[in-house]
Every structure is written in structure tokens, then in C-alpha cells.
mmCIF file of C-alpha atoms in Angstrom:
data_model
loop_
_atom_site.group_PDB
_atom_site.id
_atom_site.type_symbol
_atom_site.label_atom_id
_atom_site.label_comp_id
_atom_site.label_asym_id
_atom_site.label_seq_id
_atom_site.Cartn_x
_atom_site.Cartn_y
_atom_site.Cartn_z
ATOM 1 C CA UNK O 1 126.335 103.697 -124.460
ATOM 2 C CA UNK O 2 125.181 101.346 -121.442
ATOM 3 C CA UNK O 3 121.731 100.295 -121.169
ATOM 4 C CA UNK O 4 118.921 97.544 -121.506
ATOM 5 C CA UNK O 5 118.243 96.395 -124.961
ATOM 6 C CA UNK O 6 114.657 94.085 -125.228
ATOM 7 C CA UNK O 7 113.475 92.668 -128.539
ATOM 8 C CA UNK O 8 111.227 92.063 -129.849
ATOM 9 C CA UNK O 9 109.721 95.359 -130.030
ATOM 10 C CA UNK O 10 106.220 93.829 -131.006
ATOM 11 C CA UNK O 11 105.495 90.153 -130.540
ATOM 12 C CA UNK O 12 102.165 87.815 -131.738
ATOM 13 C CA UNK O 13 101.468 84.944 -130.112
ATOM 14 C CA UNK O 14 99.006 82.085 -131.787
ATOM 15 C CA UNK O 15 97.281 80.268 -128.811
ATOM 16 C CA UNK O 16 98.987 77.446 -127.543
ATOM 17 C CA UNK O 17 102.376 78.825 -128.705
ATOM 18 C CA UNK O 18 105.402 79.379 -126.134
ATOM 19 C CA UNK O 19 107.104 82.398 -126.782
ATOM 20 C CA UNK O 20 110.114 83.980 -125.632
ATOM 21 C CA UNK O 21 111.311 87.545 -124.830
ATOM 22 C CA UNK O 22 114.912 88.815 -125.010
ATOM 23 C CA UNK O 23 116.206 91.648 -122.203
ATOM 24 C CA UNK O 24 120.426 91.899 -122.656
ATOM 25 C CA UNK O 25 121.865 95.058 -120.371
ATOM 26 C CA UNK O 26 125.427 96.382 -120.937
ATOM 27 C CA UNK O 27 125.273 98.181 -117.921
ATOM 28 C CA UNK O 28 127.045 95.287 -115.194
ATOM 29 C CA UNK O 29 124.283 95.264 -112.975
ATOM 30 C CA UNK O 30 123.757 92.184 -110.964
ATOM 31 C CA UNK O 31 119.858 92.176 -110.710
ATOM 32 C CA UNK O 32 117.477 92.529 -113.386
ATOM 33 C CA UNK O 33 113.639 91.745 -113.614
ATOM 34 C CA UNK O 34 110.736 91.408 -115.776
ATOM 35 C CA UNK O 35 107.744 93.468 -114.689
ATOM 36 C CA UNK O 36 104.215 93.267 -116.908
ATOM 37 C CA UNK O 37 101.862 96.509 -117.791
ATOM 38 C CA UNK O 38 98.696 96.876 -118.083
ATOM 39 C CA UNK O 39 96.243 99.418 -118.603
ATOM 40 C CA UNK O 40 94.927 101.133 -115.569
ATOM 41 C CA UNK O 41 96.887 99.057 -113.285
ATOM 42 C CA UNK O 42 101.032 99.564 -112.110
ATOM 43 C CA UNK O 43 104.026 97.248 -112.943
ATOM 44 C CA UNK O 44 103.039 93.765 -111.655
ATOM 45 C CA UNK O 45 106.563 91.555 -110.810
ATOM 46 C CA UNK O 46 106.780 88.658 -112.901
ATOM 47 C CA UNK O 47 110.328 87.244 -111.912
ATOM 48 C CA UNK O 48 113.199 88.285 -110.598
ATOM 49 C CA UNK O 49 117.070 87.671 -110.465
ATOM 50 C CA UNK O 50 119.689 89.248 -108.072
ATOM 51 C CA UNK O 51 122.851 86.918 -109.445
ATOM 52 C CA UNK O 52 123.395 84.456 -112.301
ATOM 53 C CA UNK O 53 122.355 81.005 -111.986
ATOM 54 C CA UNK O 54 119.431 82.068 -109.618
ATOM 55 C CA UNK O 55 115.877 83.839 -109.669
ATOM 56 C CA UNK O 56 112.976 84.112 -107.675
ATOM 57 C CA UNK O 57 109.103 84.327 -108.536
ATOM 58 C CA UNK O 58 107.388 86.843 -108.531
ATOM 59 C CA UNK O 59 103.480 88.108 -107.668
ATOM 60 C CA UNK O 60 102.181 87.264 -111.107
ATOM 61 C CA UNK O 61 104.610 83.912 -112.319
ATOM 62 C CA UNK O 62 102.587 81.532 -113.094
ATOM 63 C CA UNK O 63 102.135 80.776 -116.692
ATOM 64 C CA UNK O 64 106.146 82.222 -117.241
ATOM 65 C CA UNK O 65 109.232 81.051 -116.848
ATOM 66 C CA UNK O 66 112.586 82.815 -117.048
ATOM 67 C CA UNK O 67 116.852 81.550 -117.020
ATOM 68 C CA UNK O 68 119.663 83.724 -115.825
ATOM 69 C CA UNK O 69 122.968 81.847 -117.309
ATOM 70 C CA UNK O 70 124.682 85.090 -117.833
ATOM 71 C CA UNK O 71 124.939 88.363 -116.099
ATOM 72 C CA UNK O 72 123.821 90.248 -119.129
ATOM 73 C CA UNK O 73 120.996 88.181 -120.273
ATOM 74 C CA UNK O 74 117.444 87.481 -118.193
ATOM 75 C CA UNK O 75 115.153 86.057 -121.085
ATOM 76 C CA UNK O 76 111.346 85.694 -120.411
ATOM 77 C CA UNK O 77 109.327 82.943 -121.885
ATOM 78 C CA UNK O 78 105.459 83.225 -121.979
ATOM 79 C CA UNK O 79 104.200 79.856 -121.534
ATOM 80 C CA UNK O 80 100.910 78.503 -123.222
ATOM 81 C CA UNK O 81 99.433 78.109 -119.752
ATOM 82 C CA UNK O 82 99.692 81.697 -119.549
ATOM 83 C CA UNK O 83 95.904 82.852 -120.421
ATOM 84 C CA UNK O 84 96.326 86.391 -120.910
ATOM 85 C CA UNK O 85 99.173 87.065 -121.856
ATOM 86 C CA UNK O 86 98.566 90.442 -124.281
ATOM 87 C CA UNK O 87 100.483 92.975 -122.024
ATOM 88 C CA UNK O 88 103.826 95.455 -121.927
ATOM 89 C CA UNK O 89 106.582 93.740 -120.559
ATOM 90 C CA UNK O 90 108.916 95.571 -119.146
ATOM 91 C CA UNK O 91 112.660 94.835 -118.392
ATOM 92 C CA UNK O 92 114.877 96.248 -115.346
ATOM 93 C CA UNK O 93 118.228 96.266 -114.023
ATOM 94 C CA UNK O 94 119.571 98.090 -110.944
ATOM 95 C CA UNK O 95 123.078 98.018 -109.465
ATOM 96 C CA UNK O 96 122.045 97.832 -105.958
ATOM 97 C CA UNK O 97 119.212 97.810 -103.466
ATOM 98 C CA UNK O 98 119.447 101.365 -102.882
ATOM 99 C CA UNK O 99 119.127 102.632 -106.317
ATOM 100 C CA UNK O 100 116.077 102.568 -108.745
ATOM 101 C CA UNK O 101 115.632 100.248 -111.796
ATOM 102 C CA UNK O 102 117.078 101.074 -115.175
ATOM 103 C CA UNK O 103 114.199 100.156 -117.721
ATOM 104 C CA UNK O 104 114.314 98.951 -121.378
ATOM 105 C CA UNK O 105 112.068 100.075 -123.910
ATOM 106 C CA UNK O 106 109.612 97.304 -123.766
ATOM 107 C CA UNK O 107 108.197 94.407 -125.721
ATOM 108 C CA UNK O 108 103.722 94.629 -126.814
ATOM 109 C CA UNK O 109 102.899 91.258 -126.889
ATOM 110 C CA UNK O 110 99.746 90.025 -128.501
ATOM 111 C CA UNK O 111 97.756 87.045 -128.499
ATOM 112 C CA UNK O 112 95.961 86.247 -132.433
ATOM 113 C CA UNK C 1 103.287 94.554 -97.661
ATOM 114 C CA UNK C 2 104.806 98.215 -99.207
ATOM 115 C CA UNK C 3 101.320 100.007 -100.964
ATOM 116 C CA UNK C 4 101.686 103.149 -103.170
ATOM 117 C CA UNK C 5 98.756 105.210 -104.298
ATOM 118 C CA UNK C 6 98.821 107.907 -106.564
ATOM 119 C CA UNK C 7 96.704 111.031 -107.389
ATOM 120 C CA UNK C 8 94.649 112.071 -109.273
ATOM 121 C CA UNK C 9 94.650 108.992 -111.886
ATOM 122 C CA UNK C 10 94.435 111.808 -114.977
ATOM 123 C CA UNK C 11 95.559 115.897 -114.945
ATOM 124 C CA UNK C 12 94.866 118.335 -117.596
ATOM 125 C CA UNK C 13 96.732 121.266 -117.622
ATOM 126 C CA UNK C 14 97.241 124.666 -119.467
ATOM 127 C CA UNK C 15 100.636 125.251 -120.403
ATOM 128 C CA UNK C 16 102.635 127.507 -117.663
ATOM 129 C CA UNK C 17 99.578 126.220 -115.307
ATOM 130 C CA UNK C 18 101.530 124.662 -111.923
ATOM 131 C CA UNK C 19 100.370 122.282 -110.503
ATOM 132 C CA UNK C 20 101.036 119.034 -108.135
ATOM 133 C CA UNK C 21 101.250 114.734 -107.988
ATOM 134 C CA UNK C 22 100.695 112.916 -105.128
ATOM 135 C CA UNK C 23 101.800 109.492 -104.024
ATOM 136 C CA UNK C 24 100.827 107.907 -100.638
ATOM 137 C CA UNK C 25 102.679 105.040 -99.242
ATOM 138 C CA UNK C 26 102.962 102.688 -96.652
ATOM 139 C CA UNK C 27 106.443 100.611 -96.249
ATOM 140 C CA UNK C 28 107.626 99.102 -92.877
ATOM 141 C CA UNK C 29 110.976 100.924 -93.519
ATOM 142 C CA UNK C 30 111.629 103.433 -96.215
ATOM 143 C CA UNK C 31 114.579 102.676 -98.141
ATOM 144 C CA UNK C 32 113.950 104.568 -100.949
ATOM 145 C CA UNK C 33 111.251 106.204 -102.704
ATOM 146 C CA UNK C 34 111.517 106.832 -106.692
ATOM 147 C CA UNK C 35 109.651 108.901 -109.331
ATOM 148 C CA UNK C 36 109.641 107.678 -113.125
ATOM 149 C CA UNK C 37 108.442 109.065 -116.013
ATOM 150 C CA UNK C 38 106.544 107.331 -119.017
ATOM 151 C CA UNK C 39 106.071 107.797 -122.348
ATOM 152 C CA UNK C 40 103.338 106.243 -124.523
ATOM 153 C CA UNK C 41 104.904 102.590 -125.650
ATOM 154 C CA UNK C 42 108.124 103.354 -124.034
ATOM 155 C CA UNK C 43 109.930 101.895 -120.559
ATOM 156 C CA UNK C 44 109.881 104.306 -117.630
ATOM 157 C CA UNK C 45 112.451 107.059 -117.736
ATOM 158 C CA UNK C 46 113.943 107.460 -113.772
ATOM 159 C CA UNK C 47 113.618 110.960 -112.267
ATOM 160 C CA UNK C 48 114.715 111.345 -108.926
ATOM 161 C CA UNK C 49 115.281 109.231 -105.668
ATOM 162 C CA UNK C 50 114.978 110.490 -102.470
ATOM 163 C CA UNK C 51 115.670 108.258 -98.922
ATOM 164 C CA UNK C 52 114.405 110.508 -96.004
ATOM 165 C CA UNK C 53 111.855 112.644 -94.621
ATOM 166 C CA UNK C 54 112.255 116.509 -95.829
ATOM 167 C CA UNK C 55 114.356 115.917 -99.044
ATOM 168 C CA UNK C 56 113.923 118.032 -102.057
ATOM 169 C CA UNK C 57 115.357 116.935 -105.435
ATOM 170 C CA UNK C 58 114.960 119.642 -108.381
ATOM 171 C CA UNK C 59 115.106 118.751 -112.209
ATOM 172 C CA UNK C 60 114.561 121.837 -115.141
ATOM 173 C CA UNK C 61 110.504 122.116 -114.050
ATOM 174 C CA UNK C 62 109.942 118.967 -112.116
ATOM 175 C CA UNK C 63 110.560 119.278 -107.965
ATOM 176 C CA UNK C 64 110.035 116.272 -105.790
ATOM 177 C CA UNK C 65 109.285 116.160 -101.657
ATOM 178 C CA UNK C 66 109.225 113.436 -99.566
ATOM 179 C CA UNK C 67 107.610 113.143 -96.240
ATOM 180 C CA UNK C 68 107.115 110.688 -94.034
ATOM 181 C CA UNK C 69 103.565 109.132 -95.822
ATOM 182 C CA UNK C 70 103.774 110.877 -99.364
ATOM 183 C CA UNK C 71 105.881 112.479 -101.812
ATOM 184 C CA UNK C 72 105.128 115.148 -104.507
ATOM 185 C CA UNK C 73 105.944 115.843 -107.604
ATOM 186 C CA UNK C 74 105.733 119.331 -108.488
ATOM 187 C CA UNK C 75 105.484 120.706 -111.991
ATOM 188 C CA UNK C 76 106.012 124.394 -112.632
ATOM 189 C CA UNK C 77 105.354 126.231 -115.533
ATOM 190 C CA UNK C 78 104.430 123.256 -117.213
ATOM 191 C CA UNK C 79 105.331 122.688 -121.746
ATOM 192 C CA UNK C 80 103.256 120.597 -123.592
ATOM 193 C CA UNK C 81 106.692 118.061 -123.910
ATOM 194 C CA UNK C 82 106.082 116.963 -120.359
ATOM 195 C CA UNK C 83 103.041 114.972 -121.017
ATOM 196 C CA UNK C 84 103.779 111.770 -119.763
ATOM 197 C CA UNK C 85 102.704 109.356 -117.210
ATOM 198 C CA UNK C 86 104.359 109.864 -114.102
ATOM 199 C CA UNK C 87 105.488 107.107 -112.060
ATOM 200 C CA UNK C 88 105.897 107.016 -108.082
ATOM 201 C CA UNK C 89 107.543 103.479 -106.462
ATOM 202 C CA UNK C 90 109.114 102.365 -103.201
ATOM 203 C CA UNK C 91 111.741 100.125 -101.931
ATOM 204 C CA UNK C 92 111.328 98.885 -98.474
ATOM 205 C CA UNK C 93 114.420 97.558 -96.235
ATOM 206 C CA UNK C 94 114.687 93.644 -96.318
ATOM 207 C CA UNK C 95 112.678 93.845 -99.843
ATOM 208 C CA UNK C 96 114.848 93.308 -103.144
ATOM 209 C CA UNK C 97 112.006 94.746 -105.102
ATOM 210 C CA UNK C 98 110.105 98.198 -106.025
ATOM 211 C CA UNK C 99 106.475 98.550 -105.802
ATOM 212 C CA UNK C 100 104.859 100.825 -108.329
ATOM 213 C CA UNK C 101 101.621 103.188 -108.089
ATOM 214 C CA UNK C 102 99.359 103.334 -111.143
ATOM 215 C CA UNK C 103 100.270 106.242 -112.305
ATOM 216 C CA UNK C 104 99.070 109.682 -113.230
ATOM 217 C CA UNK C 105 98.614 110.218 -116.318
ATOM 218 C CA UNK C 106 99.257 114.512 -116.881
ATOM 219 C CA UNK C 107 98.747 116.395 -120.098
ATOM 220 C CA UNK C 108 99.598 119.586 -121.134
ATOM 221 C CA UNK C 109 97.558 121.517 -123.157
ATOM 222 C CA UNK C 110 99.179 124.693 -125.422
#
């Protein structure tokens, strides 16, 4: 079956420690995106990439970085200059601009 | 810059009690306008999409509306299985990105 696949499902982070997320989709869609969740508030854009080889920021990157070197893979690193970064991230593909996201299941992240 | 608002934030519900979600937006251009479901720890589930003024999509309980400044999402008859969060985002023309509302967050009661 076709979808989004992100591990880990649950991920500690020790201050000052980078960290990095995995997102893989089976699903041949050319953009996918990493979105962050808190409580109480909606999906804030982290980054964003519409082909391979090429992404765009977005409203909440600082602190993140992310690489797009294969159609099926959009991996999100949490930098240690990120200073909150306890959250549900949140990965998304979609096929074209007219359609909605496909989600994964998500990835807690937590700061000890 | 595309804005979605949704209301209420929290609805509590007796099972078979109908009721309706609201979500307000403002876009330059509507491209599309999408409603998602949630489930504690989980991604968003998609519902429906609808792109125009006086569309109707229908799903088992769930009905959506669009008009021109909100949508609704309309729950009949309501089972305690569709407690969830619900959802509501747009897609604006020239922008290669959704924006999401908060949320409501609905529970049904048995």
C-alpha cells in the first residue's frame, strides 16, 4: 500500500544535540513538507519541497534544516539552535496544487 | 495572507445529537478548501475537498458546504467513534502551501 512512512515514532533530544527525522512516501508525489503541532495552535510550515534537489523555508525554519536528494525522501533535522523544539511533527505529500496533503503518522519529539 | 478560523475550539455531544463546525476564511483566490480529521497522536486523516461556492460533499455521517467565507462540517447522528479533532485548511491560487485552522476538538458522548 502507498503512503508516508515517518520514524521515529517517539524521539528524545539531550540539549545541544542535533537530531534528525525520517519522512519516506511511496506514493510518487513531487512535493512533500514538514509541518510542526502544537497544542492549541494549527500546523505551523517548517519547510517545504516541490521537486528534488530544491526546498523552500518555511514560517517557522529557523533552528531546522531539511535535504531533498530523492523524490521519496524529505528528512528533517532539528538543530541545537532550535530552543523549543518538543512538538508533533508532521509529514506531507500531495501530488499537485489542487489536491490536499497526504499525512504520515507523526514523530513526538522531546527535549530531556 | 490566507487566515482560517474555526469554531467552537471544543464540542460535546450526545450520541445521535447533530450538530455543526465552522471554519471562516479569507484567501485572495480560493483554490481549494479541505477538511481533515485527527486522531489523538496520529497525522490528519483527509476528508473532503471542495473548490467553489455551493458544493456539497457527503461521507457515511459527515456533510461538508462551502460558501464563499466559510465552510461547514456537518455531523449527523453522531457515534462515539467520531471523536476526533477536525481539521479545516485552504489553498490559495499562486500559494504552494495549505493553511490550517486550530481545530475543533468534538466528542461524543454514549
Amino acid at each position: 500500500d502507498g503512503g508516508i512512512t515517518q520514524s521515529p515514532k517517539y524521539l528524545f533530544r539531550k540539549e545541544g544535540q542535533n537530531v534528525t527525522l525520517s519522512c519516506e512516501q511511496n506514493l510518487n508525489h513531487d512535493a512533500m513538507y514538514w509541518y510542526r503541532q502544537d497544542p492549541g495552535q494549527g500546523l505551523r510550515l517548517i519547510y517545504y519541497s516541490q521537486i528534488v534537489n530544491d526546498f523552500q523555508k518555511g514560517d517557522i525554519a529557523e533552528g531546522y534544516s531539511v535535504s531533498r536528494e530523492k523524490k521519496e525522501s524529505f528528512p528533517l533535522t532539528v538543530t541545537s539552535a532550535q530552543k523549543n523544539p518538543t512538538a508533533f511533527y508532521l509529514c506531507a505529500s500531495s501530488i499537485a496544487p489542487n489536491y490536499g496533503y497526504t499525512f504520515g503518522s507523526g514523530t513526538r519529539l522531546t527535549v530531556v | 495572507e490566507d487566515q482560517v478560523t474555526q469554531s467552537p475550539e471544543a464540542l460535546r455531544l450526545q450520541e445521535g445529537e447533530s450538530s455543526s463546525l465552522n471554519c471562516s476564511y479569507t484567501v485572495s483566490g480560493l483554490r481549494g478548501l479541505f477538511w481533515y480529521r485527527q486522531d489523538p497522536g496520529k497525522g490528519p486523516e483527509f476528508l473532503f475537498t471542495l473548490y467553489s461556492a455551493g458544493e456539497e460533499k457527503e461521507k457515511e455521517r459527515l456533510k461538508a458546504t462551502l460558501t464563499k467565507k466559510e465552510s461547514f462540517l456537518h455531523i449527523t447522528a453522531p457515534k462515539p467513534e467520531d471523536s476526533a479533532t477536525y481539521l479545516c485548511a485552504v489553498r490559495s491560487f499562486g500559494n504552494e502551501k495549505l493553511t490550517f485552522g486550530t481545530g475543533t476538538r468534538l466528542t461524543i458522548i454514549p
